[in-house]
Short mmCIF file of C-alpha atoms and ligand atoms in Angstrom, two decimals:
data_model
loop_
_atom_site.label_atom_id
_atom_site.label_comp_id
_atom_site.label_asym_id
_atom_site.label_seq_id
_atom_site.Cartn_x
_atom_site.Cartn_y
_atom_site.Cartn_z
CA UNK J 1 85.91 134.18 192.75
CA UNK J 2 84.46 130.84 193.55
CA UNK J 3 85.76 127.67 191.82
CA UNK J 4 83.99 127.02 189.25
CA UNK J 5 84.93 130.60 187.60
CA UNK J 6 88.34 129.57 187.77
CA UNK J 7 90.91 128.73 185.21
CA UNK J 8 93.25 126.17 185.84
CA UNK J 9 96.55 125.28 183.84
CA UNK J 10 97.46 121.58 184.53
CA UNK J 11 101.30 120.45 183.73
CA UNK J 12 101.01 116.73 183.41
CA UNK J 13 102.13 113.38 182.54
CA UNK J 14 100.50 110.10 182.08
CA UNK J 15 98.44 108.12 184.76
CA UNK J 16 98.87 110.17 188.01
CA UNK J 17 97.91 113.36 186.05
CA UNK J 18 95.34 111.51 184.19
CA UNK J 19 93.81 110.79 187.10
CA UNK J 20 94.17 114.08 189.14
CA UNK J 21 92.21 115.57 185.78
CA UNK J 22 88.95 113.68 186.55
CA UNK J 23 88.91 114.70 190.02
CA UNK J 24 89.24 118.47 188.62
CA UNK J 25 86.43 118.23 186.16
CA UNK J 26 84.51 117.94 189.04
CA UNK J 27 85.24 120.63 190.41
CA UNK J 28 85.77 123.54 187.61
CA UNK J 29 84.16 123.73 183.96
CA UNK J 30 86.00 121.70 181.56
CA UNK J 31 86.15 124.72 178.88
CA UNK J 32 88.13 126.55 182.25
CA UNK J 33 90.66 123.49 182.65
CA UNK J 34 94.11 123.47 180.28
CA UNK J 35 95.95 120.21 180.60
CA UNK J 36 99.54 120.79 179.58
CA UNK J 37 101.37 117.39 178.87
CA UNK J 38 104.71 116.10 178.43
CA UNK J 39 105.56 114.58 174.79
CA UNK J 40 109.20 113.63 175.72
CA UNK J 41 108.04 110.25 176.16
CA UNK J 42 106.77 110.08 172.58
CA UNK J 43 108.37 107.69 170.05
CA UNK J 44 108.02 106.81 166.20
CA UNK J 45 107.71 103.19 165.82
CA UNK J 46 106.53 101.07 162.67
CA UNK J 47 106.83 104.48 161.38
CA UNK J 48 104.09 105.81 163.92
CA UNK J 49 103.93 108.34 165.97
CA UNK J 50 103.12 107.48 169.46
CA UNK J 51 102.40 110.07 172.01
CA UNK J 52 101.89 108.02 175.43
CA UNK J 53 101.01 110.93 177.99
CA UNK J 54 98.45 112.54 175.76
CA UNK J 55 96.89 109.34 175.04
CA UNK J 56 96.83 108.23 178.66
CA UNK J 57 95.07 111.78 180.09
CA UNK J 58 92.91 111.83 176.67
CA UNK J 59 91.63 107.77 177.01
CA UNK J 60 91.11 107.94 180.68
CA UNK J 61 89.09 111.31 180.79
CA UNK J 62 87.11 109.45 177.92
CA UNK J 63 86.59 106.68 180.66
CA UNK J 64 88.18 104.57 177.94
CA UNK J 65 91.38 103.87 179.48
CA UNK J 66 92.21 99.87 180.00
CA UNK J 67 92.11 99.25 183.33
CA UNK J 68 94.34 96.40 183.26
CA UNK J 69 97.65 97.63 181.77
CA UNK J 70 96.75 101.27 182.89
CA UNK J 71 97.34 102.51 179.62
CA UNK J 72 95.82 101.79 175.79
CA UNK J 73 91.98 101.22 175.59
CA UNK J 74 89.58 98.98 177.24
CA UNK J 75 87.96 96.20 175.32
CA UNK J 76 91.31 96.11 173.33
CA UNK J 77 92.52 93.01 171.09
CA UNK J 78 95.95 92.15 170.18
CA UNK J 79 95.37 90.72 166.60
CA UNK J 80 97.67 92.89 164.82
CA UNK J 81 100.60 92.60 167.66
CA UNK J 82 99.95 88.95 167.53
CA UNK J 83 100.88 88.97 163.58
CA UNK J 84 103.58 91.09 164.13
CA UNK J 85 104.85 88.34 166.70
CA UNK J 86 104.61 85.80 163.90
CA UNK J 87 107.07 88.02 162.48
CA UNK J 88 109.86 88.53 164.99
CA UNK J 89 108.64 92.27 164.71
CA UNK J 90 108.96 95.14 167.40
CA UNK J 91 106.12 93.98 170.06
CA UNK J 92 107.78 94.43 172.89
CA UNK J 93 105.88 98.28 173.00
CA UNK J 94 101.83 96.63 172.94
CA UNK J 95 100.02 98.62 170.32
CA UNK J 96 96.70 97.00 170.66
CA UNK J 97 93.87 97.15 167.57
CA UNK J 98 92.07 99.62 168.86
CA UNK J 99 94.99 102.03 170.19
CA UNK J 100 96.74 101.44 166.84
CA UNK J 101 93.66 103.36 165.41
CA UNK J 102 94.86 106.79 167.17
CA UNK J 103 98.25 106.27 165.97
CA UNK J 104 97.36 105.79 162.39
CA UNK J 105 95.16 108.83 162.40
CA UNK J 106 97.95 111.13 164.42
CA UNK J 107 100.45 109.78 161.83
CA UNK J 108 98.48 110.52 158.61
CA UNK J 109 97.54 113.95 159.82
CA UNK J 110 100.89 115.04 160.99
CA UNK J 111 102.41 113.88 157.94
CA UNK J 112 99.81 116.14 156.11
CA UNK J 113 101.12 119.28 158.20
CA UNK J 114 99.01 119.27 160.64
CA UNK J 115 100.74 120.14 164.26
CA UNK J 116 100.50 117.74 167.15
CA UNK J 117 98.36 120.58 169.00
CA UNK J 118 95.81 120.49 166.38
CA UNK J 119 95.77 116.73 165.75
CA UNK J 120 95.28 116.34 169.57
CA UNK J 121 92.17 118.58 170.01
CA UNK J 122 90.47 116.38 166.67
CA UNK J 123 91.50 113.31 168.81
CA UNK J 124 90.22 114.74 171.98
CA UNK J 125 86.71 116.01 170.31
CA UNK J 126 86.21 112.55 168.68
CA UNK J 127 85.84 111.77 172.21
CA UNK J 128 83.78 113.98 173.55
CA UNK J 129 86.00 115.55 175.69
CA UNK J 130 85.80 119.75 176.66
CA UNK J 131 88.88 120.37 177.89
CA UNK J 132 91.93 122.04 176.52
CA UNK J 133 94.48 119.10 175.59
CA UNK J 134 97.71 120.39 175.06
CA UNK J 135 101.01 118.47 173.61
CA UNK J 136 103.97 120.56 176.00
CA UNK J 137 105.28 122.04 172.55
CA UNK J 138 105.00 120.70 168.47
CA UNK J 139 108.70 120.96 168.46
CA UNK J 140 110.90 117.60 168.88
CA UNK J 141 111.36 116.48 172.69
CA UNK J 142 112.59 113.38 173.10
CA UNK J 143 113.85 111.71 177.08
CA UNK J 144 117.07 109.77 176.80
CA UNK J 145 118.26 107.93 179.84
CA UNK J 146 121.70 107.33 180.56
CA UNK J 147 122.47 104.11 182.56
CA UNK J 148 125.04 103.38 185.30
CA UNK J 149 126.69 101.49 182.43
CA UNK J 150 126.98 104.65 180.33
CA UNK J 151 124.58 103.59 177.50
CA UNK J 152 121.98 105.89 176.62
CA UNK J 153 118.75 104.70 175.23
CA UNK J 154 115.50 106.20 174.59
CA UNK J 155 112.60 106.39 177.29
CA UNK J 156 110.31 103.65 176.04
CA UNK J 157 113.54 101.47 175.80
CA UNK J 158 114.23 102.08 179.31
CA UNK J 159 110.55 101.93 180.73
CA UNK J 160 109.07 99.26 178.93
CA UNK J 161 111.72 96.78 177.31
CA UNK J 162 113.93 97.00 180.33
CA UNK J 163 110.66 97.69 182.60
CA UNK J 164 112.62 100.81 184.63
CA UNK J 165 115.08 98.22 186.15
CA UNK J 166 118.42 99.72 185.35
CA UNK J 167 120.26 102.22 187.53
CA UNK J 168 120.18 105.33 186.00
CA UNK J 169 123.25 107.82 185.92
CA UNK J 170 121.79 110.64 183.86
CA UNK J 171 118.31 112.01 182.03
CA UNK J 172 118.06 114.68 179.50
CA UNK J 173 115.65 115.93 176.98
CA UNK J 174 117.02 115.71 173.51
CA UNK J 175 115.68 118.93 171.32
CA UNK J 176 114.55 120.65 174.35
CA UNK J 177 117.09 123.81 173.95
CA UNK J 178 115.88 124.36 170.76
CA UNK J 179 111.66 123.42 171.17
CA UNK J 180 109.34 126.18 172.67
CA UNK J 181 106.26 125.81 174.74
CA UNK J 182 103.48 126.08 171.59
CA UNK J 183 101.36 129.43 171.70
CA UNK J 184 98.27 127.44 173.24
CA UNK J 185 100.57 126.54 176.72
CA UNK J 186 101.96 130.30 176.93
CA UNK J 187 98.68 131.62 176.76
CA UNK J 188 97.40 129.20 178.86
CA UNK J 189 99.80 129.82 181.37
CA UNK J 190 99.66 133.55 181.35
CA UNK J 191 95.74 133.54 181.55
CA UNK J 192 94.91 130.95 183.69
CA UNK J 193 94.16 132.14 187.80
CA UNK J 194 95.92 128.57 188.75
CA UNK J 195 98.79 126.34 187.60
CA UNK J 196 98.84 122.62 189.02
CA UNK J 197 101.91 120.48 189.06
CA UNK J 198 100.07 116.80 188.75
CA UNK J 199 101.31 114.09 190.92
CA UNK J 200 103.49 112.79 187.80
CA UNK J 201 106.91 111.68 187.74
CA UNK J 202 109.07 115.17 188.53
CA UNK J 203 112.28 113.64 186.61
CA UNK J 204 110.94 112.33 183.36
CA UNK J 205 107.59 113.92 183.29
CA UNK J 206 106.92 117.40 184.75
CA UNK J 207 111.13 118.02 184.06
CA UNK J 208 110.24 118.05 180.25
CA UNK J 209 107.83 120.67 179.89
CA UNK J 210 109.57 123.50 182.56
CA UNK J 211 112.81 122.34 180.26
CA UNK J 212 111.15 123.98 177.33
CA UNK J 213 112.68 127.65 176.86
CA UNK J 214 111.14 130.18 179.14
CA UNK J 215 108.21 127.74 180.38
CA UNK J 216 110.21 127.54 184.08
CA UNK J 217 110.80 131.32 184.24
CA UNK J 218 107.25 132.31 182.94
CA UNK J 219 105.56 129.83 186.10
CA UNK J 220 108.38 130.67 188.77
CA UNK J 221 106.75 134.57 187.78
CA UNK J 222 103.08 133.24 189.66
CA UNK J 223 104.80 130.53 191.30
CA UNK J 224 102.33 132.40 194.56
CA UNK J 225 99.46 130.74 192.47
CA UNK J 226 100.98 127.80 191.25
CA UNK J 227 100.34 124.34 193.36
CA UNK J 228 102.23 121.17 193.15
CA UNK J 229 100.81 117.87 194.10
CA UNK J 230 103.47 115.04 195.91
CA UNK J 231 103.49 112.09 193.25
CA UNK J 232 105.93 110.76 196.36
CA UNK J 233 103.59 109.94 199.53
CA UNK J 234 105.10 107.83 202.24
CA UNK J 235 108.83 107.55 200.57
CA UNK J 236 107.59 106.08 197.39
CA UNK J 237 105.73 106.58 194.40
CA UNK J 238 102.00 105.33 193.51
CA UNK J 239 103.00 103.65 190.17
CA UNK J 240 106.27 103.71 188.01
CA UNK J 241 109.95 104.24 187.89
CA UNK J 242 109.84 108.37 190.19
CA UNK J 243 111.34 107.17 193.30
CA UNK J 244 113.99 104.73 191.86
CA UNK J 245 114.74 108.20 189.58
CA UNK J 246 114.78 110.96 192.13
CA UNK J 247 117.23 108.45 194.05
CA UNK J 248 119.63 107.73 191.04
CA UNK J 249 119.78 111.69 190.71
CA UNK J 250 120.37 112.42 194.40
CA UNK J 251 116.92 113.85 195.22
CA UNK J 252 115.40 113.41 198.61
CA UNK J 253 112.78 110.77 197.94
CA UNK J 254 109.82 112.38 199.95
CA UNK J 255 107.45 115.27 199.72
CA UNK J 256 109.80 117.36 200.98
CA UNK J 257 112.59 116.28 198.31
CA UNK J 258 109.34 117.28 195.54
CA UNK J 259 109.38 120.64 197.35
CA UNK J 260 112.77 121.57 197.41
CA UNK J 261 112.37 120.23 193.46
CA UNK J 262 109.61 122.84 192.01
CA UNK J 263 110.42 125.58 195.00
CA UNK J 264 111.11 127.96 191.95
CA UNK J 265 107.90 127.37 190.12
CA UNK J 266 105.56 126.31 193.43
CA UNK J 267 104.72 128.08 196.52
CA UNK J 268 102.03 125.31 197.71
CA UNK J 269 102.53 121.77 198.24
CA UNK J 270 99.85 119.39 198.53
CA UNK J 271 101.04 116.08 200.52
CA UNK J 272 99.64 112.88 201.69
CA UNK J 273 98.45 112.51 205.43
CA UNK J 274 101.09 109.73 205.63
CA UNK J 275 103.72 112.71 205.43
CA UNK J 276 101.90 115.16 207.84
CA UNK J 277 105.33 115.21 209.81
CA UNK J 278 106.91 116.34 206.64
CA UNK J 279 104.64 119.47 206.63
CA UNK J 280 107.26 122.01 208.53
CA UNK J 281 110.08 121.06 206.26
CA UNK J 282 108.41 122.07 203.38
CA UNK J 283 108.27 125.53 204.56
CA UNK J 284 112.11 125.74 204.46
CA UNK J 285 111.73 126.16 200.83
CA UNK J 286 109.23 128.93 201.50
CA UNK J 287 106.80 126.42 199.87
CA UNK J 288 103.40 126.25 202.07
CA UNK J 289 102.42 122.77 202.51
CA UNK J 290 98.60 121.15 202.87
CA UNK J 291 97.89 117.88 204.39
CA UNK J 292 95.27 115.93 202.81
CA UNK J 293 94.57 111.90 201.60
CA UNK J 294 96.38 112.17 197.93
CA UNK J 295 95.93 108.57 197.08
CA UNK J 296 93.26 108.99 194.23
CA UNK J 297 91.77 105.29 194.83
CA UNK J 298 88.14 106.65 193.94
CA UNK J 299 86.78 109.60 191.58
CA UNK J 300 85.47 111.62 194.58
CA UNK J 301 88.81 111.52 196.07
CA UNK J 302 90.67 113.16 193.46
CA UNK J 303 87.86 115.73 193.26
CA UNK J 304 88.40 116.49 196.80
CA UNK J 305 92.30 116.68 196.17
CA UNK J 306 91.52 119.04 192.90
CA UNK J 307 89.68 121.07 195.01
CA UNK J 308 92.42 121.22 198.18
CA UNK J 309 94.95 121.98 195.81
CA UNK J 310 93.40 125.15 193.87
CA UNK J 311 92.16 126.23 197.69
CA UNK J 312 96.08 126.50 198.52
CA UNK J 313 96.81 128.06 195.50
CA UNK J 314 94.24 130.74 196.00
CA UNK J 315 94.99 131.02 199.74
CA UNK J 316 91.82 129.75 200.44
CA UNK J 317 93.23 126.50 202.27
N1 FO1 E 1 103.79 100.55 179.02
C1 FO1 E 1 104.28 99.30 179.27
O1 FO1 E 1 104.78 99.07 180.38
N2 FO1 E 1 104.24 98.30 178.32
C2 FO1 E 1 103.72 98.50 177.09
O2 FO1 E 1 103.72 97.59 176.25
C3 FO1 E 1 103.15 99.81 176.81
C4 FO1 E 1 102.55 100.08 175.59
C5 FO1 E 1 101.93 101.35 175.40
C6 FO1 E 1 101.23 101.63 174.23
C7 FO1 E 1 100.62 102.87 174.06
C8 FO1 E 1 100.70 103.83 175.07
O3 FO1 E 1 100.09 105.03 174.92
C9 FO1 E 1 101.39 103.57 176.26
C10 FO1 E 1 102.01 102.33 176.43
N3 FO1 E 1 102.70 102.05 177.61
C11 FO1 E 1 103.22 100.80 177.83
C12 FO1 E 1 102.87 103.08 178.67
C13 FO1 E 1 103.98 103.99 178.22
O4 FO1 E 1 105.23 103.35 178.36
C14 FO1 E 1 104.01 105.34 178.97
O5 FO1 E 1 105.07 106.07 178.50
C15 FO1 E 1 104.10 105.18 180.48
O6 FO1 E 1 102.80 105.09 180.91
C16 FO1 E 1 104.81 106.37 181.14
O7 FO1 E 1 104.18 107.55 180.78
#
């Protein structure tokens, strides 16, 4: 079955993921491609309901993602954050004008029943977009982090206000025992021919959604077809807090140490050129690495990694 007569199931955070989608759109259908993404990073603030990692993958496969912060939307103004400066409000988390439109909207329909799946495919068709979005589950997930100093504060807290700089001494997933995987990912999961693990953050991203009950037992079942892309490449992470985290929680910080993480779930590995030595301890884990360039600096590149990585999964590579 060539490519584009695959279907691919995506697991997924924010930017990495994000961009790791583009590069797959070029390379399989968009009505064949399931992006399944983590909501644990979600928040309510000024009584709105902010969902980060959807609206990171959703504005950047709009090509409406701001290129300067990396997150919110381009040609974004700052008139109502300014205000709420005037105030002494909450700014520290930048809701720009534009942005704040998707969290009014999200807000007003989830408060009139609506389920975060449903609001997210209006959101996504407003933009044009053909792919399956997909919040991880409409149940309650929220990340707490626990600091070397024993507080334990919420993810935004810890990422933005205190910009990822405090040692961390524990993570978990508040409401994650009790939330399921929505209908949409279990389907998508048991239909689709490939599962990618996106080059996201494997502590406080990807963690989340196999958390959700029976998510990490129903993709260990294919884990044969199931492909996980280093977010590590060279020791370190592209952007964001994963190395600093897979250190605090005693994780080798290196491909390998992302092998040995989703061994369970993934039998293929895709890793950066820059770990090529790595390649042969991968296998320990009976995961079957690929050596390719993983830093997605240009579109084309992440459509060349999108296509490496469902090659390995089909044992094409
Ligand atoms: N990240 C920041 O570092 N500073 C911010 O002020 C900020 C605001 C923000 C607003 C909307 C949104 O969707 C994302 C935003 N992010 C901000 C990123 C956010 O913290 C994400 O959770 C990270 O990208 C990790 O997924």
């Amino acid at each position: 079955m060539n490519t584009n007569q695959l279907s691919v199931a995506v697991l997924c955070g924010g930017v990495g993921a994000a961009r790791f989608l583009t590069g797959l759109l070029q390379v399989v259908p968009a009505a064949n491609v399931t992006a399944i993404v983590n909501t644990a990073d979600d928040m309510v603030l000024h009584g709105l309901s902010i969902s980060p990692d959807l609206d990171t993958c959703t504005y950047t496969l709009a090509g409406q993602i701001n290129h300067e912060t990396g997150w919110g939307l381009t040609g974004e103004t700052w008139q109502a954050r300014s205000v709420l400066d005037l105030y002494g409000g909450e700014s520290w988390f930048g809701l720009g004008d534009r942005d704040l439109g998707t969290h009014l909207y999200r807000t007003q329909r989830l408060s009139e029943g609506a389920t975060l799946t449903e609001v997210t495919a209006e959101i996504a068709q407003a933009w044009g977009l053909e792919l399956n979005i997909l919040p991880m589950t409409d149940d309650t997930v929220r990340t707490r982090i626990t600091l070397d100093t024993d507080e334990t504060i919420d993810f935004q807290r810890y990422f933005v206000e205190r910009r990822h700089a405090d040692p961390v001494k524990a993570v978990h997933f508040d409401g994650a025992d009790q939330a399921t995987p929505s209908a949409a990912v279990l389907r998508a999961i048991d239909t689709c021919d490939v599962v990618v693990i996106a080059p996201s953050n494997p502590i406080v991203s990807i963690a989340p959604v196999l958390s959700l009950g029976g998510l990490r037992e129903q993709v260990a079942a294919r884990r044969r077809s199931t492909v996980v892309v280093s977010p590590i490449i060279g020791g370190s992470a592209v952007k964001g807090p994963a190395a600093d985290l897979l250190r605090s929680l005693g994780h080798e910080v290196s491909a390998v140490g992302v092998a040995a993480i989703y061994a369970d779930v993934a039998a293929h590995i895709v890793i950066d050129t820059a770990d090529a030595e790595l390649a042969a301890r991968c296998r320990e884990f009976d995961v079957t690495p690929t050596v390719t360039n993983t830093m997605m600096t240009e579109p084309d590149v992440a459509a060349h990694l999108a296509q490496v990585a469902i090659d390995a999964a089909t044992h094409r590579g």
